[in-house]
PDB file of C-alpha atoms in Angstrom:
ATOM      1  CA  UNK A   4      25.809  12.680   5.013  1.00 46.00           C
ATOM      2  CA  UNK A   5      25.987  11.519   1.395  1.00 43.00           C
ATOM      3  CA  UNK A   6      22.665  11.682  -0.393  1.00 41.00           C
ATOM      4  CA  UNK A   7      21.382   8.347  -1.624  1.00 45.00           C
ATOM      5  CA  UNK A   8      18.171   6.965  -3.020  1.00 46.00           C
ATOM      6  CA  UNK A   9      16.116   5.222  -0.356  1.00 44.00           C
ATOM      7  CA  UNK A  10      15.453   1.457  -0.843  1.00 46.00           C
ATOM      8  CA  UNK A  11      13.322   2.050  -3.924  1.00 52.00           C
ATOM      9  CA  UNK A  12      12.049  -1.449  -4.569  1.00 52.00           C
ATOM     10  CA  UNK A  13      10.572  -1.669  -1.078  1.00 52.00           C
ATOM     11  CA  UNK A  14       9.213   1.869  -1.008  1.00 51.00           C
ATOM     12  CA  UNK A  15       7.653   1.500  -4.453  1.00 56.00           C
ATOM     13  CA  UNK A  16       5.377  -1.160  -2.992  1.00 57.00           C
ATOM     14  CA  UNK A  17       4.042   0.929  -0.129  1.00 55.00           C
ATOM     15  CA  UNK A  18       0.494   2.192  -0.506  1.00 53.00           C
ATOM     16  CA  UNK A  19      -0.306   4.611   2.258  1.00 49.00           C
ATOM     17  CA  UNK A  20      -3.389   2.870   3.474  1.00 46.00           C
ATOM     18  CA  UNK A  21      -3.953   0.363   6.188  1.00 43.00           C
ATOM     19  CA  UNK A  22      -2.628  -3.192   6.106  1.00 42.00           C
ATOM     20  CA  UNK A  23      -4.436  -6.212   7.608  1.00 40.00           C
ATOM     21  CA  UNK A  24      -4.728  -6.130  11.367  1.00 43.00           C
ATOM     22  CA  UNK A  25      -5.795  -8.586  14.018  1.00 39.00           C
ATOM     23  CA  UNK A  26      -7.859  -5.809  15.574  1.00 42.00           C
ATOM     24  CA  UNK A  27     -11.534  -5.719  14.650  1.00 40.00           C
ATOM     25  CA  UNK A  28     -12.954  -2.850  12.668  1.00 43.00           C
ATOM     26  CA  UNK A  29     -15.025  -0.276  14.572  1.00 44.00           C
ATOM     27  CA  UNK A  30     -18.170   0.852  12.776  1.00 43.00           C
ATOM     28  CA  UNK A  31     -19.431   4.314  13.602  1.00 43.00           C
ATOM     29  CA  UNK A  32     -22.449   4.448  15.876  1.00 43.00           C
ATOM     30  CA  UNK A  33     -25.715   4.962  14.042  1.00 43.00           C
ATOM     31  CA  UNK A  34     -29.137   5.763  15.488  1.00 47.00           C
ATOM     32  CA  UNK A  35     -31.919   3.323  14.668  1.00 50.00           C
ATOM     33  CA  UNK A  36     -34.730   4.924  12.629  1.00 51.00           C
ATOM     34  CA  UNK A  37     -38.147   5.416  14.192  1.00 58.00           C
ATOM     35  CA  UNK A  38     -41.099   3.479  12.711  1.00 61.00           C
ATOM     36  CA  UNK A  39     -42.268   6.572  10.796  1.00 63.00           C
ATOM     37  CA  UNK A  40     -38.813   7.416   9.509  1.00 66.00           C
ATOM     38  CA  UNK A  41     -37.850   6.000   6.071  1.00 71.00           C
ATOM     39  CA  UNK A  42     -34.856   3.685   6.215  1.00 81.00           C
ATOM     40  CA  UNK A  43     -31.800   4.556   4.192  1.00 87.00           C
ATOM     41  CA  UNK A  44     -30.605   1.976   1.658  1.00 93.00           C
ATOM     42  CA  UNK A  45     -27.753  -0.233   2.801  1.00 95.00           C
ATOM     43  CA  UNK A  46     -24.849  -1.447   0.702  1.00 96.00           C
ATOM     44  CA  UNK A  47     -22.801  -4.625   1.119  1.00 93.00           C
ATOM     45  CA  UNK A  48     -19.240  -3.728   0.154  1.00 94.00           C
ATOM     46  CA  UNK A  49     -17.735  -7.169  -0.404  1.00 93.00           C
ATOM     47  CA  UNK A  50     -15.566  -8.829  -3.033  1.00 94.00           C
ATOM     48  CA  UNK A  51     -17.705 -10.779  -5.511  1.00 94.00           C
ATOM     49  CA  UNK A  52     -15.279 -11.437  -8.353  1.00 95.00           C
ATOM     50  CA  UNK A  53     -15.972 -13.690 -11.334  1.00 95.00           C
ATOM     51  CA  UNK A  54     -13.293 -16.411 -11.734  1.00 96.00           C
ATOM     52  CA  UNK A  55     -10.812 -15.674 -14.538  1.00 96.00           C
ATOM     53  CA  UNK A  56     -12.407 -12.256 -15.211  1.00 96.00           C
ATOM     54  CA  UNK A  57      -9.016 -10.545 -15.064  1.00 97.00           C
ATOM     55  CA  UNK A  58      -8.295  -6.816 -15.033  1.00 96.00           C
ATOM     56  CA  UNK A  59      -5.212  -4.606 -15.105  1.00 97.00           C
ATOM     57  CA  UNK A  60      -4.268  -1.717 -12.822  1.00 96.00           C
ATOM     58  CA  UNK A  61      -1.796   1.027 -13.704  1.00 97.00           C
ATOM     59  CA  UNK A  62      -0.518   2.964 -10.704  1.00 97.00           C
ATOM     60  CA  UNK A  63       1.426   6.218 -10.927  1.00 97.00           C
ATOM     61  CA  UNK A  64       3.373   7.334  -7.851  1.00 96.00           C
ATOM     62  CA  UNK A  65       5.600  10.267  -7.015  1.00 97.00           C
ATOM     63  CA  UNK A  66       7.674  10.523  -3.857  1.00 96.00           C
ATOM     64  CA  UNK A  67       9.676  13.560  -2.770  1.00 96.00           C
ATOM     65  CA  UNK A  68      12.113  13.055   0.116  1.00 95.00           C
ATOM     66  CA  UNK A  69      13.845  15.969   1.809  1.00 96.00           C
ATOM     67  CA  UNK A  70      16.764  15.509   4.217  1.00 93.00           C
ATOM     68  CA  UNK A  71      17.577  18.394   6.569  1.00 92.00           C
ATOM     69  CA  UNK A  72      14.563  20.424   5.367  1.00 92.00           C
ATOM     70  CA  UNK A  73      15.534  23.401   7.574  1.00 92.00           C
ATOM     71  CA  UNK A  74      19.032  23.666   6.087  1.00 91.00           C
ATOM     72  CA  UNK A  75      19.991  26.378   3.615  1.00 92.00           C
ATOM     73  CA  UNK A  76      20.480  23.700   0.955  1.00 91.00           C
ATOM     74  CA  UNK A  77      18.383  20.651   1.894  1.00 93.00           C
ATOM     75  CA  UNK A  78      19.012  17.361   0.095  1.00 93.00           C
ATOM     76  CA  UNK A  79      15.992  16.599  -2.088  1.00 95.00           C
ATOM     77  CA  UNK A  80      15.324  13.425  -4.071  1.00 95.00           C
ATOM     78  CA  UNK A  81      12.338  12.689  -6.292  1.00 96.00           C
ATOM     79  CA  UNK A  82      11.240   9.320  -7.628  1.00 95.00           C
ATOM     80  CA  UNK A  83       8.325   8.645  -9.980  1.00 97.00           C
ATOM     81  CA  UNK A  84       7.077   5.186 -10.923  1.00 96.00           C
ATOM     82  CA  UNK A  85       4.390   3.688 -13.148  1.00 97.00           C
ATOM     83  CA  UNK A  86       3.650   0.040 -12.362  1.00 96.00           C
ATOM     84  CA  UNK A  87       1.123  -2.100 -14.235  1.00 97.00           C
ATOM     85  CA  UNK A  88      -0.226  -5.302 -12.712  1.00 96.00           C
ATOM     86  CA  UNK A  89      -2.702  -7.922 -13.909  1.00 97.00           C
ATOM     87  CA  UNK A  90      -5.170  -9.438 -11.408  1.00 97.00           C
ATOM     88  CA  UNK A  91      -6.799 -12.792 -12.155  1.00 97.00           C
ATOM     89  CA  UNK A  92      -9.303 -14.018  -9.522  1.00 97.00           C
ATOM     90  CA  UNK A  93     -10.039 -17.712  -9.024  1.00 97.00           C
ATOM     91  CA  UNK A  94     -13.058 -19.544  -7.614  1.00 96.00           C
ATOM     92  CA  UNK A  95     -13.553 -19.363  -3.844  1.00 95.00           C
ATOM     93  CA  UNK A  96     -11.818 -22.407  -2.356  1.00 95.00           C
ATOM     94  CA  UNK A  97     -13.097 -24.981   0.137  1.00 95.00           C
ATOM     95  CA  UNK A  98     -11.954 -22.784   3.026  1.00 95.00           C
ATOM     96  CA  UNK A  99     -14.087 -19.951   1.632  1.00 95.00           C
ATOM     97  CA  UNK A 100     -11.012 -17.918   0.734  1.00 96.00           C
ATOM     98  CA  UNK A 101     -10.702 -15.955  -2.499  1.00 96.00           C
ATOM     99  CA  UNK A 102      -7.498 -16.731  -4.451  1.00 97.00           C
ATOM    100  CA  UNK A 103      -6.120 -14.040  -6.787  1.00 97.00           C
ATOM    101  CA  UNK A 104      -3.098 -14.416  -9.071  1.00 97.00           C
ATOM    102  CA  UNK A 105      -1.172 -11.172  -9.587  1.00 96.00           C
ATOM    103  CA  UNK A 106       1.550 -10.508 -12.148  1.00 95.00           C
ATOM    104  CA  UNK A 107       3.697  -7.417 -12.755  1.00 94.00           C
ATOM    105  CA  UNK A 108       3.569  -6.768 -16.499  1.00 95.00           C
ATOM    106  CA  UNK A 109       5.001  -3.258 -16.838  1.00 96.00           C
ATOM    107  CA  UNK A 110       7.459  -1.215 -14.772  1.00 95.00           C
ATOM    108  CA  UNK A 111       8.706   2.336 -15.318  1.00 96.00           C
ATOM    109  CA  UNK A 112      10.744   4.480 -12.948  1.00 95.00           C
ATOM    110  CA  UNK A 113      12.849   7.611 -12.962  1.00 96.00           C
ATOM    111  CA  UNK A 114      14.514   9.528 -10.184  1.00 94.00           C
ATOM    112  CA  UNK A 115      17.105  12.099  -9.183  1.00 92.00           C
ATOM    113  CA  UNK A 116      18.717  13.130  -5.910  1.00 85.00           C
ATOM    114  CA  UNK A 117      20.625  16.116  -7.288  1.00 79.00           C
ATOM    115  CA  UNK A 118      23.783  14.099  -7.936  1.00 84.00           C
ATOM    116  CA  UNK A 119      22.568  10.810  -9.367  1.00 88.00           C
ATOM    117  CA  UNK A 120      19.824   9.914 -11.812  1.00 92.00           C
ATOM    118  CA  UNK A 121      18.262   6.703 -13.019  1.00 92.00           C
ATOM    119  CA  UNK A 122      15.747   5.762 -15.707  1.00 95.00           C
ATOM    120  CA  UNK A 123      14.176   2.365 -16.261  1.00 95.00           C
ATOM    121  CA  UNK A 124      11.449   1.300 -18.676  1.00 96.00           C
ATOM    122  CA  UNK A 125      10.620  -2.379 -19.000  1.00 94.00           C
ATOM    123  CA  UNK A 126       9.524  -1.677 -22.593  1.00 94.00           C
ATOM    124  CA  UNK A 127      12.879  -0.107 -23.531  1.00 95.00           C
ATOM    125  CA  UNK A 128      15.952  -2.376 -23.315  1.00 91.00           C
ATOM    126  CA  UNK A 129      18.222   0.679 -23.612  1.00 94.00           C
ATOM    127  CA  UNK A 130      17.257   1.899 -20.133  1.00 91.00           C
ATOM    128  CA  UNK A 131      18.310   0.695 -16.701  1.00 85.00           C
ATOM    129  CA  UNK A 132      19.306  -0.597 -14.310  1.00 83.00           C
ATOM    130  CA  UNK A 133      16.234   0.500 -12.408  1.00 82.00           C
ATOM    131  CA  UNK A 134      17.578   0.836  -8.867  1.00 80.00           C
ATOM    132  CA  UNK A 135      15.870  -2.467  -8.036  1.00 82.00           C
ATOM    133  CA  UNK A 136      12.626  -1.885  -9.933  1.00 87.00           C
ATOM    134  CA  UNK A 137      13.652  -4.275 -12.708  1.00 88.00           C
ATOM    135  CA  UNK A 138      13.200  -7.178 -10.267  1.00 87.00           C
ATOM    136  CA  UNK A 139       9.471  -6.489 -10.103  1.00 88.00           C
ATOM    137  CA  UNK A 140       8.949  -7.336 -13.759  1.00 87.00           C
ATOM    138  CA  UNK A 141       7.484 -10.812 -14.258  1.00 82.00           C
ATOM    139  CA  UNK A 142       6.920 -11.233 -10.518  1.00 88.00           C
ATOM    140  CA  UNK A 143       4.051 -13.679  -9.929  1.00 93.00           C
ATOM    141  CA  UNK A 144       2.089 -13.666  -6.678  1.00 95.00           C
ATOM    142  CA  UNK A 145      -0.578 -16.051  -5.395  1.00 96.00           C
ATOM    143  CA  UNK A 146      -2.768 -14.396  -2.775  1.00 96.00           C
ATOM    144  CA  UNK A 147      -5.697 -15.632  -0.708  1.00 96.00           C
ATOM    145  CA  UNK A 148      -8.017 -13.270   1.145  1.00 95.00           C
ATOM    146  CA  UNK A 149     -11.364 -13.027   2.920  1.00 94.00           C
ATOM    147  CA  UNK A 150     -14.016 -11.948   0.365  1.00 93.00           C
ATOM    148  CA  UNK A 151     -16.020 -10.140   3.061  1.00 92.00           C
ATOM    149  CA  UNK A 152     -13.293  -7.690   4.121  1.00 91.00           C
ATOM    150  CA  UNK A 153     -10.367  -8.116   1.712  1.00 92.00           C
ATOM    151  CA  UNK A 154      -7.994  -9.133   4.497  1.00 91.00           C
ATOM    152  CA  UNK A 155      -4.995 -11.012   3.068  1.00 92.00           C
ATOM    153  CA  UNK A 156      -4.613 -14.456   4.640  1.00 92.00           C
ATOM    154  CA  UNK A 157      -1.507 -15.770   2.911  1.00 92.00           C
ATOM    155  CA  UNK A 158       0.738 -15.054  -0.049  1.00 93.00           C
ATOM    156  CA  UNK A 159       3.273 -16.931  -2.183  1.00 92.00           C
ATOM    157  CA  UNK A 160       5.823 -15.394  -4.553  1.00 92.00           C
ATOM    158  CA  UNK A 161       7.338 -12.521  -2.603  1.00 89.00           C
ATOM    159  CA  UNK A 162      10.169 -14.706  -1.358  1.00 90.00           C
ATOM    160  CA  UNK A 163      11.356 -15.416  -4.921  1.00 90.00           C
ATOM    161  CA  UNK A 164      11.308 -11.715  -5.790  1.00 84.00           C
ATOM    162  CA  UNK A 165      13.308 -10.792  -2.696  1.00 84.00           C
ATOM    163  CA  UNK A 166      15.925 -13.441  -3.465  1.00 87.00           C
ATOM    164  CA  UNK A 167      16.291 -12.164  -7.044  1.00 84.00           C
ATOM    165  CA  UNK A 168      16.737  -8.633  -5.710  1.00 80.00           C
ATOM    166  CA  UNK A 169      19.269  -9.334  -2.963  1.00 80.00           C
ATOM    167  CA  UNK A 170      20.978 -12.437  -4.350  1.00 82.00           C
ATOM    168  CA  UNK A 171      20.581 -13.976  -0.883  1.00 88.00           C
ATOM    169  CA  UNK A 172      18.195 -16.595   0.559  1.00 90.00           C
ATOM    170  CA  UNK A 173      15.080 -15.067   2.095  1.00 88.00           C
ATOM    171  CA  UNK A 174      14.682 -17.621   4.860  1.00 88.00           C
ATOM    172  CA  UNK A 175      12.866 -15.084   7.060  1.00 84.00           C
ATOM    173  CA  UNK A 176      10.147 -14.598   4.437  1.00 85.00           C
ATOM    174  CA  UNK A 177      10.589 -10.829   4.246  1.00 84.00           C
ATOM    175  CA  UNK A 178       9.524 -10.732   0.600  1.00 86.00           C
ATOM    176  CA  UNK A 179       6.168 -12.376   1.313  1.00 89.00           C
ATOM    177  CA  UNK A 180       5.637 -10.081   4.305  1.00 85.00           C
ATOM    178  CA  UNK A 181       6.445  -6.991   2.245  1.00 83.00           C
ATOM    179  CA  UNK A 182       3.869  -7.911  -0.393  1.00 87.00           C
ATOM    180  CA  UNK A 183       1.357  -8.939   2.280  1.00 86.00           C
ATOM    181  CA  UNK A 184       1.525  -5.451   3.750  1.00 81.00           C
ATOM    182  CA  UNK A 185       1.294  -3.782   0.340  1.00 83.00           C
ATOM    183  CA  UNK A 186      -1.655  -5.875  -0.867  1.00 87.00           C
ATOM    184  CA  UNK A 187      -3.358  -5.618   2.502  1.00 83.00           C
ATOM    185  CA  UNK A 188      -3.256  -1.855   2.076  1.00 78.00           C
ATOM    186  CA  UNK A 189      -5.074  -2.226  -1.248  1.00 86.00           C
ATOM    187  CA  UNK A 190      -7.712  -4.817  -0.333  1.00 90.00           C
ATOM    188  CA  UNK A 191      -8.322  -4.766   3.427  1.00 90.00           C
ATOM    189  CA  UNK A 192     -10.647  -1.814   3.823  1.00 93.00           C
ATOM    190  CA  UNK A 193     -14.122  -3.257   3.222  1.00 94.00           C
ATOM    191  CA  UNK A 194     -16.614  -3.258   6.135  1.00 94.00           C
ATOM    192  CA  UNK A 195     -17.890  -6.599   7.393  1.00 90.00           C
ATOM    193  CA  UNK A 196     -21.493  -5.424   7.582  1.00 93.00           C
ATOM    194  CA  UNK A 197     -23.693  -3.554   5.133  1.00 94.00           C
ATOM    195  CA  UNK A 198     -23.446   0.220   5.523  1.00 96.00           C
ATOM    196  CA  UNK A 199     -25.429   3.322   4.645  1.00 97.00           C
ATOM    197  CA  UNK A 200     -24.134   6.539   3.131  1.00 97.00           C
ATOM    198  CA  UNK A 201     -22.286   8.455   5.849  1.00 97.00           C
ATOM    199  CA  UNK A 202     -21.297   5.352   7.828  1.00 97.00           C
ATOM    200  CA  UNK A 203     -17.641   5.199   8.940  1.00 97.00           C
ATOM    201  CA  UNK A 204     -15.451   2.292  10.032  1.00 96.00           C
ATOM    202  CA  UNK A 205     -11.796   1.969  11.020  1.00 94.00           C
ATOM    203  CA  UNK A 206      -8.841  -0.322  10.439  1.00 90.00           C
ATOM    204  CA  UNK A 207      -5.458  -0.391  12.135  1.00 86.00           C
ATOM    205  CA  UNK A 208      -2.175  -1.853  10.960  1.00 81.00           C
ATOM    206  CA  UNK A 209       1.498  -1.234  10.397  1.00 77.00           C
ATOM    207  CA  UNK A 210       4.250  -0.992   7.822  1.00 74.00           C
ATOM    208  CA  UNK A 211       7.167  -2.319   9.827  1.00 63.00           C
ATOM    209  CA  UNK A 212       9.042  -3.551   6.726  1.00 61.00           C
ATOM    210  CA  UNK A 213       9.685  -0.076   5.360  1.00 71.00           C
ATOM    211  CA  UNK A 214       8.869   3.044   7.361  1.00 80.00           C
ATOM    212  CA  UNK A 215       8.434   1.561  10.870  1.00 83.00           C
ATOM    213  CA  UNK A 216       5.013   3.183  11.227  1.00 88.00           C
ATOM    214  CA  UNK A 217       1.540   2.134  12.272  1.00 88.00           C
ATOM    215  CA  UNK A 218      -1.762   3.402  10.946  1.00 88.00           C
ATOM    216  CA  UNK A 219      -5.292   4.157  12.013  1.00 92.00           C
ATOM    217  CA  UNK A 220      -7.496   4.603   8.951  1.00 94.00           C
ATOM    218  CA  UNK A 221     -11.089   5.806   8.988  1.00 97.00           C
ATOM    219  CA  UNK A 222     -13.211   5.001   5.938  1.00 97.00           C
ATOM    220  CA  UNK A 223     -16.527   6.699   5.143  1.00 98.00           C
ATOM    221  CA  UNK A 224     -19.028   5.755   2.449  1.00 98.00           C
ATOM    222  CA  UNK A 225     -19.609   9.208   1.011  1.00 98.00           C
ATOM    223  CA  UNK A 226     -21.813   8.553  -2.031  1.00 97.00           C
ATOM    224  CA  UNK A 227     -23.381   5.918  -4.278  1.00 97.00           C
ATOM    225  CA  UNK A 228     -24.477   6.394  -7.874  1.00 97.00           C
ATOM    226  CA  UNK A 229     -25.566   3.419  -9.917  1.00 96.00           C
ATOM    227  CA  UNK A 230     -22.914   0.717  -9.585  1.00 97.00           C
ATOM    228  CA  UNK A 231     -20.303   3.146  -8.241  1.00 97.00           C
ATOM    229  CA  UNK A 232     -19.544   3.871  -4.588  1.00 97.00           C
ATOM    230  CA  UNK A 233     -17.106   6.504  -3.343  1.00 98.00           C
ATOM    231  CA  UNK A 234     -15.232   5.946  -0.082  1.00 98.00           C
ATOM    232  CA  UNK A 235     -13.183   8.638   1.648  1.00 98.00           C
ATOM    233  CA  UNK A 236     -10.195   7.592   3.734  1.00 97.00           C
ATOM    234  CA  UNK A 237      -8.368   9.571   6.439  1.00 97.00           C
ATOM    235  CA  UNK A 238      -5.282   8.018   8.040  1.00 96.00           C
ATOM    236  CA  UNK A 239      -3.206   8.952  11.073  1.00 97.00           C
ATOM    237  CA  UNK A 240       0.420   7.765  10.933  1.00 95.00           C
ATOM    238  CA  UNK A 241       2.507   7.258  14.088  1.00 94.00           C
ATOM    239  CA  UNK A 242       5.920   5.645  14.719  1.00 92.00           C
ATOM    240  CA  UNK A 243       6.219   2.100  16.010  1.00 86.00           C
ATOM    241  CA  UNK A 244       8.068   2.164  19.378  1.00 81.00           C
ATOM    242  CA  UNK A 245      11.574   0.739  19.129  1.00 73.00           C
ATOM    243  CA  UNK A 246      10.802  -2.024  21.633  1.00 70.00           C
ATOM    244  CA  UNK A 247       8.040  -3.293  19.306  1.00 71.00           C
ATOM    245  CA  UNK A 248      10.193  -3.468  16.180  1.00 63.00           C
ATOM    246  CA  UNK A 249      11.932  -6.766  16.952  1.00 62.00           C
ATOM    247  CA  UNK A 250      15.014  -6.678  14.749  1.00 61.00           C
ATOM    248  CA  UNK A 251      16.380  -3.114  14.664  1.00 58.00           C
ATOM    249  CA  UNK A 252      18.036  -2.339  11.334  1.00 65.00           C
ATOM    250  CA  UNK A 253      21.138  -0.122  11.035  1.00 74.00           C
ATOM    251  CA  UNK A 254      18.974   2.586   9.463  1.00 78.00           C
ATOM    252  CA  UNK A 255      15.422   3.160  10.672  1.00 81.00           C
ATOM    253  CA  UNK A 256      12.712   5.799  10.511  1.00 87.00           C
ATOM    254  CA  UNK A 257      10.975   7.669  13.321  1.00 89.00           C
ATOM    255  CA  UNK A 258       8.036   9.264  11.492  1.00 93.00           C
ATOM    256  CA  UNK A 259       4.536  10.590  12.000  1.00 95.00           C
ATOM    257  CA  UNK A 260       2.051  12.207   9.656  1.00 97.00           C
ATOM    258  CA  UNK A 261      -1.222  11.744   7.834  1.00 97.00           C
ATOM    259  CA  UNK A 262      -2.669  10.386   4.611  1.00 96.00           C
ATOM    260  CA  UNK A 263      -5.922  10.717   2.707  1.00 97.00           C
ATOM    261  CA  UNK A 264      -7.511   8.912  -0.221  1.00 97.00           C
ATOM    262  CA  UNK A 265     -10.630   8.791  -2.361  1.00 98.00           C
ATOM    263  CA  UNK A 266     -11.602   5.306  -3.515  1.00 98.00           C
ATOM    264  CA  UNK A 267     -14.123   4.574  -6.276  1.00 98.00           C
ATOM    265  CA  UNK A 268     -15.575   1.095  -5.943  1.00 96.00           C
ATOM    266  CA  UNK A 269     -17.660  -1.067  -8.273  1.00 97.00           C
ATOM    267  CA  UNK A 270     -20.540  -2.187  -6.064  1.00 95.00           C
ATOM    268  CA  UNK A 271     -21.382  -5.390  -7.955  1.00 95.00           C
ATOM    269  CA  UNK A 272     -17.849  -6.820  -7.691  1.00 95.00           C
ATOM    270  CA  UNK A 273     -16.222  -4.877  -4.828  1.00 94.00           C
ATOM    271  CA  UNK A 274     -13.329  -4.067  -7.158  1.00 95.00           C
ATOM    272  CA  UNK A 275     -11.498  -0.741  -6.873  1.00 96.00           C
ATOM    273  CA  UNK A 276     -11.913   1.231 -10.095  1.00 96.00           C
ATOM    274  CA  UNK A 277      -9.828   4.240  -9.086  1.00 97.00           C
ATOM    275  CA  UNK A 278      -7.847   5.388  -6.069  1.00 97.00           C
ATOM    276  CA  UNK A 279      -6.245   8.780  -5.487  1.00 97.00           C
ATOM    277  CA  UNK A 280      -4.094   9.239  -2.394  1.00 96.00           C
ATOM    278  CA  UNK A 281      -1.552  11.546  -0.792  1.00 97.00           C
ATOM    279  CA  UNK A 282       0.500  11.447   2.389  1.00 96.00           C
ATOM    280  CA  UNK A 283       2.975  13.549   4.313  1.00 97.00           C
ATOM    281  CA  UNK A 284       5.357  12.191   6.957  1.00 96.00           C
ATOM    282  CA  UNK A 285       8.094  13.938   8.891  1.00 96.00           C
ATOM    283  CA  UNK A 286      10.512  12.990  11.621  1.00 95.00           C
ATOM    284  CA  UNK A 287      13.994  11.533  11.703  1.00 92.00           C
ATOM    285  CA  UNK A 288      16.133   9.051   9.813  1.00 89.00           C
ATOM    286  CA  UNK A 289      18.135   7.319  12.551  1.00 85.00           C
ATOM    287  CA  UNK A 290      21.480   5.613  11.899  1.00 80.00           C
ATOM    288  CA  UNK A 291      22.231   3.103  14.655  1.00 72.00           C
ATOM    289  CA  UNK A 292      25.665   2.055  15.887  1.00 66.00           C
ATOM    290  CA  UNK A 293      28.238   3.849  18.031  1.00 58.00           C
ATOM    291  CA  UNK A 294      26.893   7.325  18.495  1.00 64.00           C
ATOM    292  CA  UNK A 295      23.442   7.291  16.936  1.00 67.00           C
ATOM    293  CA  UNK A 296      22.951   9.902  14.250  1.00 82.00           C
ATOM    294  CA  UNK A 297      19.575  11.409  13.457  1.00 88.00           C
ATOM    295  CA  UNK A 298      18.756  13.426  10.354  1.00 91.00           C
ATOM    296  CA  UNK A 299      15.500  15.333   9.914  1.00 94.00           C
ATOM    297  CA  UNK A 300      13.436  14.016   7.029  1.00 95.00           C
ATOM    298  CA  UNK A 301      10.179  14.827   5.242  1.00 96.00           C
ATOM    299  CA  UNK A 302       8.462  12.455   2.806  1.00 95.00           C
ATOM    300  CA  UNK A 303       5.583  13.462   0.526  1.00 97.00           C
ATOM    301  CA  UNK A 304       3.824  10.891  -1.643  1.00 95.00           C
ATOM    302  CA  UNK A 305       1.116  11.107  -4.281  1.00 97.00           C
ATOM    303  CA  UNK A 306      -0.475   8.165  -6.069  1.00 96.00           C
ATOM    304  CA  UNK A 307      -3.232   7.442  -8.556  1.00 97.00           C
ATOM    305  CA  UNK A 308      -4.328   4.042  -9.787  1.00 96.00           C
ATOM    306  CA  UNK A 309      -7.031   2.919 -12.186  1.00 93.00           C
TER     307      UNK A 309
END
């Protein structure tokens, strides 16, 4: 099987956390204090952003993909990206949703699969093409979400990006769905109710647009100091059954694994100040059609944003 880069533009958007889900979160059970027992302080972890108080986030990611890891000479590819985005919140609208405008202002990527290499820097016109990354630059998204939990309600702008990338109409809205999953992974982790240190809650979701996997993420408020809260995340990754995928693409993944993250939150605004995450998935890359072919695959990812 010829080694090729995986669909980089789509994979570069995936944050290994949990996307919005219709399932309710499950807070951990806590025992009510007795009258003589001092009550622990509670913290409301909600989005409380000031309109037009914009901020930028630079995210560094590295992904290492290994095909046939048990072979004498496995096929290994490595891709590293640095993506800078600007977030500009707006006033809560009449439906009590929080609009945020997001723009991609800087994109860097480099990768190698042993045979082919690429290098792209949006600040250097002598580099590129970027294996699809160049289409992220100047992308504008309009997002609305619930301030209480960060769940993404709707999004506009992903369709235009997808059409620029593929050169084809995106009538199915795959671009908007791809960004909805990615942004849901970033925002939709806040608990609905106030929590104390040590409290845990869960979210479930899926990334059907890329890896065909679903997630169960457990978040725990581990510490609070001043206006900073630290949240630990542990995620179990399992494959989506084929009969739940809907449209089955010619190439699909059958993966399972785990992910973890440490999130530093600004209590007063609910904004993420820093996130460090890692994930490992392994399974098969399945090529449909005729006699199905399956190749063993391992994917390791590391990311840091601030």
